[in-house]
Amino acid sequence: MPKYPDRSPKNSSTAQLIVLIVFGALFLGTYLILERFVLKSMPGGVTALAFFALYLALSALAFLFFKLKQFKQHGEQVLFESLNTKMHNMFKYVVKLPYAIVDETGRVRAVNNALQELIGARDPFFRGSLSDICSGSSAAEKILGEHAREEQHTPADAAQDAKKGTDAEEDGVQVRIKGGYYIARAHRLNVEGETNFLVTFTDVTKLTQLKNKMERDMPAVAYVDIDNLEELAQYTHANYRDIARRVDDLLLQWVADLNGFMLEYERNRYLVLFSQEKLKLCEKDKFSSLLDGVRNIRLGEYGIPVTLSAGISLSDASMEERAKDAESALNLALQRGGDQVAVRREGGIEYYGGQIRTLARRTKVQSRMVANFLLPKISEADNLLVMGHRKPDFDSIGSCLGVAQLGLFAGVPTKIIIDTDNSNFRIATKRLTASRTYADLFISGHQGLGLIRPGTLLVITDANNFQIIEAPDVAASVKQISGKIAIIDHHRQTGEYDFEPIINYIEPGASSASELVTEMLEQCEVTNVTETGALVSDEVASVMLSGIMLDTAGFTRNTGTRTLDAARFLFSKGANAEYVHGFFNEDYADYVCERSFSGCTLLQNDTVGMTWSHGTGRGSDDRVAAAKEAEKLLGVKGVCAAFALVETEDAVHISGRSDGTVNVQLILEKLGGGGRFDSAGAALNGKMLARAKEDLAAAINEYFNDQENAKRAD
């Protein structure tokens, strides 16, 4: 607060006395000097009398000056106090800005007429606190705390706020008083050593109501896609038109309940617009009325359910950008396996649904389109780099080899970035590395950094999470230098990229990345006839077959006609099943790792198994053993889902497996992991095994509670 000068009579008299003393000392000193050196001939009494008379005259003038000044100051002070009183009365009784004077605890000492009328108080000496005036028990803490925050606001903070475009309303706390909205601002008052606050209340009711109305009515843009309706109808004896009509009627009713608008812009694809207020209601019941309603429409004698996916955008952008965001959200929902809704906001994306496993929605037409688009991109590139995930398995190695075949076919310099010391790599490529064609094909990530050019194309297989790929620094450099990255994967996409891939071919319905790449090779071979008539050698075919066998547990799980077609193609190229079977023989170290899983328990009425190990210190071998143990536990009668936890030096790794009735990917997503419906993983960094077991058990319970709540809602 500003400090005003003290103009009291006491201070004025003190100033006069000081001036008279200074004058007296000055005259006395002057007289003594003159008396001694200059006025020796003059009588001493005359000189002293003359100096005393002069002193009295000057003192009288000084006294008169001070009196006149004091009179003027007194007049100004009277006028100031009069004006101050009038201003105070006008501010208190006339100006309609409500305010209250409170102490540091928030206790109200006085209110003005405007606030008195607003809260209906009988007199200005209101006995209560800020929390009694404002709705909310912590109103005083928020308002006075905001004042403390503003006092600590540095010039740098102010500059940062200016860049962000901070509104004037953000200077304060919004509170509710008698149903209205007000911005409360606190101003410090120091009165006689006590700290008080003048709290003003600015009415923003109309502005807030308008803002709330705009937010409620702001249209959410949604793209809705019926999953696999045409594909399902091909394998059942159901009438496609009848099923399509039932789905259409259900959607129309859902949109009508939302007071929205729906347009079918393609067959089984819809554009829907509805308000944010209705969107909140949908999110409250997790879109169960829509997802479960469509899922209850079943086809054929086996009652195969129809599923639906939707992408919704509520971003603060133009309608064009909002529509693009909604389409992108729909693609994410489909790449995660369908049967779910993805809602995009400024803060990120939330997913609802994904409770059942959907059929593969890709076709050979799609494989051919991706292959025919990728091959020219490879041919135009200066060089091709291929990589999978860290700690490569047979699927990662096989799919990388398959993509590399396209680069070799196009005559483009091709390298696979991989950990050549990995045991799986040594097993799978033992024969390959002996040949001249493949001897120099495999390089490390460090070597890959030196090969990046403006025309480099990077293809990532069997992974879409950039945190787990073999060489993230290579991907970052390619993204910055050439911007040409393609992704081929069968795992659900867990998030968005900060760039636009030239190809984002993600099909969770496929058994493996090797299956996807095999189909692409088959389509390329049909389209581009070579002199030898083949793109794939027998050694490469064997490695790719091992990738499919790994992810299907020897064609016993997650196997469909497309999987068998891919295997048939690889067998026709010379894949040797007997040779591949030897890849899966475990050595003694693997046996020791698996034996370390001594703990085991069953959850959820003995339908979910959990096993754990403190590890053997072998790192990647322990993680592989965890995956195998999860597979073994899944084979126990009555177990629908199995999880194996292993403790390593830096984290607790979890492998999850399912028979297709439990979505282990949703469970492990709660712990920061991901994967596919029936196969997923997670790494809990910095946690002990006991805590990881508790977190996993909580995630499993939450998943089954959500399932139970969804059933009750039906």
mmCIF file with all atom_site columns, C-alpha atoms in Angstrom, residues 542-666:
data_model
loop_
_atom_site.group_PDB
_atom_site.id
_atom_site.type_symbol
_atom_site.label_atom_id
_atom_site.label_alt_id
_atom_site.label_comp_id
_atom_site.label_asym_id
_atom_site.label_entity_id
_atom_site.label_seq_id
_atom_site.pdbx_PDB_ins_code
_atom_site.Cartn_x
_atom_site.Cartn_y
_atom_site.Cartn_z
_atom_site.occupancy
_atom_site.B_iso_or_equiv
_atom_site.pdbx_formal_charge
_atom_site.auth_seq_id
_atom_site.auth_comp_id
_atom_site.auth_asym_id
_atom_site.auth_atom_id
_atom_site.pdbx_PDB_model_num
ATOM 1   C CA . SER A 1 542 ? 11.007  -69.979 -42.828 1.00 0.00 ? 542 SER A CA 1
ATOM 2   C CA . VAL A 1 543 ? 11.797  -67.032 -40.564 1.00 0.00 ? 543 VAL A CA 1
ATOM 3   C CA . MET A 1 544 ? 8.492   -65.336 -41.433 1.00 0.00 ? 544 MET A CA 1
ATOM 4   C CA . LEU A 1 545 ? 6.646   -68.585 -40.735 1.00 0.00 ? 545 LEU A CA 1
ATOM 5   C CA . SER A 1 546 ? 8.266   -68.707 -37.294 1.00 0.00 ? 546 SER A CA 1
ATOM 6   C CA . GLY A 1 547 ? 6.842   -65.241 -36.604 1.00 0.00 ? 547 GLY A CA 1
ATOM 7   C CA . ILE A 1 548 ? 3.308   -66.425 -37.395 1.00 0.00 ? 548 ILE A CA 1
ATOM 8   C CA . MET A 1 549 ? 3.775   -69.618 -35.390 1.00 0.00 ? 549 MET A CA 1
ATOM 9   C CA . LEU A 1 550 ? 5.035   -67.636 -32.387 1.00 0.00 ? 550 LEU A CA 1
ATOM 10  C CA . ASP A 1 551 ? 2.050   -65.293 -32.198 1.00 0.00 ? 551 ASP A CA 1
ATOM 11  C CA . THR A 1 552 ? -0.495  -68.068 -32.852 1.00 0.00 ? 552 THR A CA 1
ATOM 12  C CA . ALA A 1 553 ? 1.084   -70.576 -30.450 1.00 0.00 ? 553 ALA A CA 1
ATOM 13  C CA . GLY A 1 554 ? 1.601   -73.011 -33.307 1.00 0.00 ? 554 GLY A CA 1
ATOM 14  C CA . PHE A 1 555 ? -1.683  -72.133 -35.092 1.00 0.00 ? 555 PHE A CA 1
ATOM 15  C CA . THR A 1 556 ? -3.740  -72.923 -31.985 1.00 0.00 ? 556 THR A CA 1
ATOM 16  C CA . ARG A 1 557 ? -4.761  -69.367 -31.088 1.00 0.00 ? 557 ARG A CA 1
ATOM 17  C CA . ASN A 1 558 ? -5.836  -66.248 -32.973 1.00 0.00 ? 558 ASN A CA 1
ATOM 18  C CA . THR A 1 559 ? -5.776  -68.175 -36.248 1.00 0.00 ? 559 THR A CA 1
ATOM 19  C CA . GLY A 1 560 ? -8.137  -67.508 -39.120 1.00 0.00 ? 560 GLY A CA 1
ATOM 20  C CA . THR A 1 561 ? -8.369  -68.258 -42.815 1.00 0.00 ? 561 THR A CA 1
ATOM 21  C CA . ARG A 1 562 ? -6.127  -65.273 -43.597 1.00 0.00 ? 562 ARG A CA 1
ATOM 22  C CA . THR A 1 563 ? -3.475  -66.676 -41.260 1.00 0.00 ? 563 THR A CA 1
ATOM 23  C CA . LEU A 1 564 ? -3.607  -70.069 -42.938 1.00 0.00 ? 564 LEU A CA 1
ATOM 24  C CA . ASP A 1 565 ? -3.502  -68.429 -46.395 1.00 0.00 ? 565 ASP A CA 1
ATOM 25  C CA . ALA A 1 566 ? -0.326  -66.563 -45.383 1.00 0.00 ? 566 ALA A CA 1
ATOM 26  C CA . ALA A 1 567 ? 1.224   -69.790 -44.082 1.00 0.00 ? 567 ALA A CA 1
ATOM 27  C CA . ARG A 1 568 ? 0.272   -71.574 -47.310 1.00 0.00 ? 568 ARG A CA 1
ATOM 28  C CA . PHE A 1 569 ? 2.052   -68.880 -49.336 1.00 0.00 ? 569 PHE A CA 1
ATOM 29  C CA . LEU A 1 570 ? 5.198   -69.208 -47.200 1.00 0.00 ? 570 LEU A CA 1
ATOM 30  C CA . PHE A 1 571 ? 5.157   -73.001 -47.539 1.00 0.00 ? 571 PHE A CA 1
ATOM 31  C CA . SER A 1 572 ? 4.916   -72.549 -51.297 1.00 0.00 ? 572 SER A CA 1
ATOM 32  C CA . LYS A 1 573 ? 8.114   -70.463 -51.121 1.00 0.00 ? 573 LYS A CA 1
ATOM 33  C CA . GLY A 1 574 ? 10.031  -73.188 -49.339 1.00 0.00 ? 574 GLY A CA 1
ATOM 34  C CA . ALA A 1 575 ? 9.334   -72.588 -45.651 1.00 0.00 ? 575 ALA A CA 1
ATOM 35  C CA . ASN A 1 576 ? 10.467  -75.599 -43.649 1.00 0.00 ? 576 ASN A CA 1
ATOM 36  C CA . ALA A 1 577 ? 8.193   -76.318 -40.669 1.00 0.00 ? 577 ALA A CA 1
ATOM 37  C CA . GLU A 1 578 ? 10.568  -78.906 -39.213 1.00 0.00 ? 578 GLU A CA 1
ATOM 38  C CA . TYR A 1 579 ? 13.442  -76.429 -39.312 1.00 0.00 ? 579 TYR A CA 1
ATOM 39  C CA . VAL A 1 580 ? 11.263  -73.679 -37.821 1.00 0.00 ? 580 VAL A CA 1
ATOM 40  C CA . HIS A 1 581 ? 10.135  -75.953 -35.001 1.00 0.00 ? 581 HIS A CA 1
ATOM 41  C CA . GLY A 1 582 ? 13.752  -76.029 -33.811 1.00 0.00 ? 582 GLY A CA 1
ATOM 42  C CA . PHE A 1 583 ? 13.613  -72.259 -33.245 1.00 0.00 ? 583 PHE A CA 1
ATOM 43  C CA . PHE A 1 584 ? 11.330  -72.860 -30.278 1.00 0.00 ? 584 PHE A CA 1
ATOM 44  C CA . ASN A 1 585 ? 13.536  -75.328 -28.456 1.00 0.00 ? 585 ASN A CA 1
ATOM 45  C CA . GLU A 1 586 ? 14.649  -73.686 -25.228 1.00 0.00 ? 586 GLU A CA 1
ATOM 46  C CA . ASP A 1 587 ? 18.133  -73.828 -23.800 1.00 0.00 ? 587 ASP A CA 1
ATOM 47  C CA . TYR A 1 588 ? 19.088  -74.387 -20.207 1.00 0.00 ? 588 TYR A CA 1
ATOM 48  C CA . ALA A 1 589 ? 19.073  -70.658 -19.371 1.00 0.00 ? 589 ALA A CA 1
ATOM 49  C CA . ASP A 1 590 ? 15.450  -70.389 -20.548 1.00 0.00 ? 590 ASP A CA 1
ATOM 50  C CA . TYR A 1 591 ? 14.561  -73.422 -18.478 1.00 0.00 ? 591 TYR A CA 1
ATOM 51  C CA . VAL A 1 592 ? 16.091  -71.806 -15.353 1.00 0.00 ? 592 VAL A CA 1
ATOM 52  C CA . CYS A 1 593 ? 14.203  -68.562 -15.995 1.00 0.00 ? 593 CYS A CA 1
ATOM 53  C CA . GLU A 1 594 ? 10.899  -70.377 -16.314 1.00 0.00 ? 594 GLU A CA 1
ATOM 54  C CA . ARG A 1 595 ? 11.559  -72.397 -13.167 1.00 0.00 ? 595 ARG A CA 1
ATOM 55  C CA . SER A 1 596 ? 11.942  -69.135 -11.206 1.00 0.00 ? 596 SER A CA 1
ATOM 56  C CA . PHE A 1 597 ? 8.171   -68.482 -11.427 1.00 0.00 ? 597 PHE A CA 1
ATOM 57  C CA . SER A 1 598 ? 7.350   -70.016 -8.065  1.00 0.00 ? 598 SER A CA 1
ATOM 58  C CA . GLY A 1 599 ? 4.391   -67.894 -6.981  1.00 0.00 ? 599 GLY A CA 1
ATOM 59  C CA . CYS A 1 600 ? 0.898   -68.298 -8.420  1.00 0.00 ? 600 CYS A CA 1
ATOM 60  C CA . THR A 1 601 ? -2.676  -67.337 -7.537  1.00 0.00 ? 601 THR A CA 1
ATOM 61  C CA . LEU A 1 602 ? -6.124  -67.270 -9.113  1.00 0.00 ? 602 LEU A CA 1
ATOM 62  C CA . LEU A 1 603 ? -8.458  -64.259 -9.103  1.00 0.00 ? 603 LEU A CA 1
ATOM 63  C CA . GLN A 1 604 ? -12.020 -63.479 -10.177 1.00 0.00 ? 604 GLN A CA 1
ATOM 64  C CA . ASN A 1 605 ? -13.557 -66.816 -9.214  1.00 0.00 ? 605 ASN A CA 1
ATOM 65  C CA . ASP A 1 606 ? -10.494 -68.708 -10.452 1.00 0.00 ? 606 ASP A CA 1
ATOM 66  C CA . THR A 1 607 ? -10.845 -67.364 -14.021 1.00 0.00 ? 607 THR A CA 1
ATOM 67  C CA . VAL A 1 608 ? -7.766  -65.098 -13.983 1.00 0.00 ? 608 VAL A CA 1
ATOM 68  C CA . GLY A 1 609 ? -4.331  -66.464 -13.178 1.00 0.00 ? 609 GLY A CA 1
ATOM 69  C CA . MET A 1 610 ? -1.339  -64.514 -11.895 1.00 0.00 ? 610 MET A CA 1
ATOM 70  C CA . THR A 1 611 ? 2.196   -65.856 -11.538 1.00 0.00 ? 611 THR A CA 1
ATOM 71  C CA . TRP A 1 612 ? 5.379   -64.027 -10.589 1.00 0.00 ? 612 TRP A CA 1
ATOM 72  C CA . SER A 1 613 ? 9.132   -64.277 -10.260 1.00 0.00 ? 613 SER A CA 1
ATOM 73  C CA . HIS A 1 614 ? 11.891  -62.192 -8.710  1.00 0.00 ? 614 HIS A CA 1
ATOM 74  C CA . GLY A 1 615 ? 13.919  -62.898 -11.857 1.00 0.00 ? 615 GLY A CA 1
ATOM 75  C CA . THR A 1 616 ? 17.268  -64.482 -12.490 1.00 0.00 ? 616 THR A CA 1
ATOM 76  C CA . GLY A 1 617 ? 19.102  -61.346 -13.572 1.00 0.00 ? 617 GLY A CA 1
ATOM 77  C CA . ARG A 1 618 ? 19.079  -62.327 -17.250 1.00 0.00 ? 618 ARG A CA 1
ATOM 78  C CA . GLY A 1 619 ? 16.944  -59.389 -18.381 1.00 0.00 ? 619 GLY A CA 1
ATOM 79  C CA . SER A 1 620 ? 15.478  -60.236 -21.788 1.00 0.00 ? 620 SER A CA 1
ATOM 80  C CA . ASP A 1 621 ? 15.510  -63.974 -21.022 1.00 0.00 ? 621 ASP A CA 1
ATOM 81  C CA . ASP A 1 622 ? 13.366  -63.321 -17.950 1.00 0.00 ? 622 ASP A CA 1
ATOM 82  C CA . ARG A 1 623 ? 10.878  -61.335 -20.029 1.00 0.00 ? 623 ARG A CA 1
ATOM 83  C CA . VAL A 1 624 ? 10.639  -64.121 -22.608 1.00 0.00 ? 624 VAL A CA 1
ATOM 84  C CA . ALA A 1 625 ? 10.112  -66.603 -19.793 1.00 0.00 ? 625 ALA A CA 1
ATOM 85  C CA . ALA A 1 626 ? 7.275   -64.423 -18.457 1.00 0.00 ? 626 ALA A CA 1
ATOM 86  C CA . ALA A 1 627 ? 5.503   -64.593 -21.817 1.00 0.00 ? 627 ALA A CA 1
ATOM 87  C CA . LYS A 1 628 ? 5.865   -68.375 -21.870 1.00 0.00 ? 628 LYS A CA 1
ATOM 88  C CA . GLU A 1 629 ? 4.595   -68.701 -18.316 1.00 0.00 ? 629 GLU A CA 1
ATOM 89  C CA . ALA A 1 630 ? 1.542   -66.610 -19.152 1.00 0.00 ? 630 ALA A CA 1
ATOM 90  C CA . GLU A 1 631 ? 0.843   -68.950 -22.082 1.00 0.00 ? 631 GLU A CA 1
ATOM 91  C CA . LYS A 1 632 ? 1.202   -72.005 -19.832 1.00 0.00 ? 632 LYS A CA 1
ATOM 92  C CA . LEU A 1 633 ? -1.048  -70.551 -17.144 1.00 0.00 ? 633 LEU A CA 1
ATOM 93  C CA . LEU A 1 634 ? -3.679  -69.808 -19.772 1.00 0.00 ? 634 LEU A CA 1
ATOM 94  C CA . GLY A 1 635 ? -3.779  -73.536 -20.459 1.00 0.00 ? 635 GLY A CA 1
ATOM 95  C CA . VAL A 1 636 ? -5.093  -74.258 -16.957 1.00 0.00 ? 636 VAL A CA 1
ATOM 96  C CA . LYS A 1 637 ? -8.708  -75.411 -17.031 1.00 0.00 ? 637 LYS A CA 1
ATOM 97  C CA . GLY A 1 638 ? -11.123 -72.571 -16.321 1.00 0.00 ? 638 GLY A CA 1
ATOM 98  C CA . VAL A 1 639 ? -8.514  -69.789 -16.712 1.00 0.00 ? 639 VAL A CA 1
ATOM 99  C CA . CYS A 1 640 ? -9.579  -67.172 -19.280 1.00 0.00 ? 640 CYS A CA 1
ATOM 100 C CA . ALA A 1 641 ? -6.733  -64.712 -18.755 1.00 0.00 ? 641 ALA A CA 1
ATOM 101 C CA . ALA A 1 642 ? -3.229  -65.086 -17.359 1.00 0.00 ? 642 ALA A CA 1
ATOM 102 C CA . PHE A 1 643 ? -0.570  -62.609 -16.241 1.00 0.00 ? 643 PHE A CA 1
ATOM 103 C CA . ALA A 1 644 ? 3.103   -63.279 -15.509 1.00 0.00 ? 644 ALA A CA 1
ATOM 104 C CA . LEU A 1 645 ? 5.193   -60.712 -13.618 1.00 0.00 ? 645 LEU A CA 1
ATOM 105 C CA . VAL A 1 646 ? 8.976   -60.739 -13.488 1.00 0.00 ? 646 VAL A CA 1
ATOM 106 C CA . GLU A 1 647 ? 11.242  -58.356 -11.591 1.00 0.00 ? 647 GLU A CA 1
ATOM 107 C CA . THR A 1 648 ? 14.289  -56.999 -13.446 1.00 0.00 ? 648 THR A CA 1
ATOM 108 C CA . GLU A 1 649 ? 16.901  -54.428 -12.533 1.00 0.00 ? 649 GLU A CA 1
ATOM 109 C CA . ASP A 1 650 ? 14.898  -51.395 -13.640 1.00 0.00 ? 650 ASP A CA 1
ATOM 110 C CA . ALA A 1 651 ? 11.254  -52.480 -13.726 1.00 0.00 ? 651 ALA A CA 1
ATOM 111 C CA . VAL A 1 652 ? 8.632   -55.149 -13.209 1.00 0.00 ? 652 VAL A CA 1
ATOM 112 C CA . HIS A 1 653 ? 7.562   -56.557 -16.581 1.00 0.00 ? 653 HIS A CA 1
ATOM 113 C CA . ILE A 1 654 ? 4.094   -58.014 -17.087 1.00 0.00 ? 654 ILE A CA 1
ATOM 114 C CA . SER A 1 655 ? 2.954   -60.349 -19.873 1.00 0.00 ? 655 SER A CA 1
ATOM 115 C CA . GLY A 1 656 ? -0.773  -60.859 -20.318 1.00 0.00 ? 656 GLY A CA 1
ATOM 116 C CA . ARG A 1 657 ? -2.559  -63.537 -22.353 1.00 0.00 ? 657 ARG A CA 1
ATOM 117 C CA . SER A 1 658 ? -6.238  -64.232 -22.953 1.00 0.00 ? 658 SER A CA 1
ATOM 118 C CA . ASP A 1 659 ? -8.365  -66.860 -24.628 1.00 0.00 ? 659 ASP A CA 1
ATOM 119 C CA . GLY A 1 660 ? -10.342 -64.098 -26.344 1.00 0.00 ? 660 GLY A CA 1
ATOM 120 C CA . THR A 1 661 ? -13.028 -63.544 -23.702 1.00 0.00 ? 661 THR A CA 1
ATOM 121 C CA . VAL A 1 662 ? -11.030 -61.066 -21.599 1.00 0.00 ? 662 VAL A CA 1
ATOM 122 C CA . ASN A 1 663 ? -9.412  -57.942 -23.030 1.00 0.00 ? 663 ASN A CA 1
ATOM 123 C CA . VAL A 1 664 ? -5.962  -58.044 -21.436 1.00 0.00 ? 664 VAL A CA 1
ATOM 124 C CA . GLN A 1 665 ? -4.970  -55.005 -23.489 1.00 0.00 ? 665 GLN A CA 1
ATOM 125 C CA . LEU A 1 666 ? -7.534  -52.838 -21.654 1.00 0.00 ? 666 LEU A CA 1
#
